[in-house]
mmCIF file of C-alpha atoms in Angstrom:
data_model
loop_
_atom_site.group_PDB
_atom_site.id
_atom_site.type_symbol
_atom_site.label_atom_id
_atom_site.label_comp_id
_atom_site.label_asym_id
_atom_site.label_seq_id
_atom_site.Cartn_x
_atom_site.Cartn_y
_atom_site.Cartn_z
ATOM 1 C CA ASP T 1 -51.520 -10.910 -7.854
ATOM 2 C CA HIS T 2 -53.564 -7.493 -6.992
ATOM 3 C CA HIS T 3 -53.241 -4.445 -8.380
ATOM 4 C CA ALA T 4 -54.801 -1.143 -7.312
ATOM 5 C CA PRO T 5 -57.367 -0.441 -9.822
ATOM 6 C CA ILE T 6 -57.403 2.152 -11.924
ATOM 7 C CA GLY T 7 -58.846 5.631 -11.410
ATOM 8 C CA TYR T 8 -61.438 6.787 -13.969
ATOM 9 C CA GLY T 9 -59.548 10.081 -13.732
ATOM 10 C CA ILE T 10 -56.321 7.691 -15.958
ATOM 11 C CA TYR T 11 -59.057 6.296 -18.361
ATOM 12 C CA VAL T 12 -60.368 10.093 -19.423
ATOM 13 C CA LEU T 13 -56.736 10.977 -19.949
ATOM 14 C CA ILE T 14 -55.919 8.728 -21.871
ATOM 15 C CA TRP T 15 -59.271 8.987 -23.768
ATOM 16 C CA LEU T 16 -58.589 12.394 -24.326
ATOM 17 C CA SER T 17 -55.610 12.039 -25.717
ATOM 18 C CA LEU T 18 -56.433 9.212 -27.853
ATOM 19 C CA LEU T 19 -58.870 11.827 -28.766
ATOM 20 C CA VAL T 20 -55.753 14.927 -29.632
ATOM 21 C CA LEU T 21 -53.224 11.961 -31.062
ATOM 22 C CA THR T 22 -56.901 10.981 -34.019
ATOM 23 C CA GLY T 23 -56.768 14.689 -34.172
ATOM 24 C CA LEU T 24 -53.139 14.884 -34.498
ATOM 25 C CA THR T 25 -53.586 11.774 -37.499
ATOM 26 C CA VAL T 26 -56.142 14.250 -39.528
ATOM 27 C CA ALA T 27 -53.569 16.679 -39.398
ATOM 28 C CA VAL T 28 -50.907 15.080 -40.407
ATOM 29 C CA ALA T 29 -52.707 13.322 -43.520
ATOM 30 C CA GLY T 30 -53.881 16.468 -45.164
ATOM 31 C CA MET T 31 -49.823 18.083 -44.902
ATOM 32 C CA HIS T 32 -48.052 17.151 -47.761
ATOM 33 C CA LEU T 33 -44.659 14.922 -46.289
ATOM 34 C CA GLY T 34 -44.632 12.760 -49.486
ATOM 35 C CA SER T 35 -43.423 9.475 -48.037
ATOM 36 C CA TRP T 36 -43.301 10.471 -43.815
ATOM 37 C CA SER T 37 -46.933 10.989 -44.165
ATOM 38 C CA MET T 38 -47.208 7.064 -43.724
ATOM 39 C CA VAL T 39 -44.802 6.427 -41.575
ATOM 40 C CA ALA T 40 -46.059 9.714 -39.138
ATOM 41 C CA ALA T 41 -49.075 7.834 -39.410
ATOM 42 C CA ILE T 42 -47.888 4.048 -37.564
ATOM 43 C CA VAL T 43 -45.822 6.009 -36.111
ATOM 44 C CA ILE T 44 -48.741 7.540 -34.245
ATOM 45 C CA ALA T 45 -51.263 4.534 -34.316
ATOM 46 C CA GLY T 46 -47.923 2.401 -32.994
ATOM 47 C CA VAL T 47 -48.418 4.861 -30.261
ATOM 48 C CA LYS T 48 -52.886 4.425 -29.899
ATOM 49 C CA ALA T 49 -52.646 0.987 -29.952
ATOM 50 C CA GLY T 50 -49.851 0.845 -27.298
ATOM 51 C CA LEU T 51 -52.588 3.177 -24.873
ATOM 52 C CA VAL T 52 -55.037 0.614 -25.465
ATOM 53 C CA PHE T 53 -53.256 -2.060 -24.722
ATOM 54 C CA TYR T 54 -51.313 -0.788 -21.712
ATOM 55 C CA PHE T 55 -54.432 0.644 -20.011
ATOM 56 C CA PHE T 56 -57.646 -0.409 -21.570
ATOM 57 C CA MET T 57 -56.570 -4.352 -21.683
ATOM 58 C CA HIS T 58 -54.549 -4.470 -18.681
ATOM 59 C CA LEU T 59 -51.173 -5.496 -20.144
ATOM 60 C CA LYS T 60 -48.885 -2.907 -17.240
ATOM 61 C CA TYR T 61 -50.195 -5.617 -15.357
ATOM 62 C CA GLU T 62 -48.980 -8.676 -17.137
ATOM 63 C CA THR T 63 -45.816 -10.275 -16.314
ATOM 64 C CA GLY T 64 -42.527 -10.103 -18.176
ATOM 65 C CA LEU T 65 -42.283 -13.172 -20.484
ATOM 66 C CA PHE T 66 -45.458 -12.396 -21.429
ATOM 67 C CA LYS T 67 -45.603 -8.608 -22.169
ATOM 68 C CA ILE T 68 -42.454 -10.336 -24.206
ATOM 69 C CA MET T 69 -43.873 -12.444 -26.574
ATOM 70 C CA LEU T 70 -46.722 -10.183 -26.908
ATOM 71 C CA PHE T 71 -43.990 -7.983 -28.324
ATOM 72 C CA ILE T 72 -41.814 -10.482 -30.554
ATOM 73 C CA ALA T 73 -45.311 -11.201 -32.285
ATOM 74 C CA LEU T 74 -45.031 -7.332 -32.784
ATOM 75 C CA ILE T 75 -42.121 -7.602 -34.519
ATOM 76 C CA ALA T 76 -43.166 -9.982 -36.246
ATOM 77 C CA ILE T 77 -45.945 -8.487 -37.999
ATOM 78 C CA VAL T 78 -44.190 -5.138 -38.584
ATOM 79 C CA ILE T 79 -41.254 -7.098 -40.165
ATOM 80 C CA PHE T 80 -43.902 -8.668 -42.481
ATOM 81 C CA ILE T 81 -45.778 -5.543 -43.629
ATOM 82 C CA GLY T 82 -42.887 -4.407 -43.760
ATOM 83 C CA PHE T 83 -41.455 -6.691 -46.702
ATOM 84 C CA THR T 84 -45.030 -5.508 -48.494
ATOM 85 C CA PHE T 85 -44.434 -2.071 -48.686
ATOM 86 C CA PHE T 86 -41.226 -2.824 -49.747
ATOM 87 C CA ASP T 87 -42.362 -5.551 -52.914
ATOM 88 C CA ILE T 88 -44.693 -2.772 -53.932
ATOM 89 C CA SER T 89 -41.919 -0.076 -53.974
ATOM 90 C CA TYR T 90 -40.071 -1.453 -56.237
ATOM 91 C CA ARG T 91 -43.179 -2.937 -58.677
#
């Protein structure tokens, strides 16, 4: 399958978005949100990772099966990290 190349403008937009999200991460880290600061940082990092996967790693051009398998692997990682946080919080 052939796909149309992405223009440089899209890459610059994604790069600027990543910079803004990094600044947002720094801003959230300075706020006193209690236990929600970790959740906010992980959500922002997930959005940034999604942008990198989708555009820079060309996930948007992959087949559905590949996307599903990647999603399952990411969910497994989230579950393992979640269990680790759960274990640490009750020590």
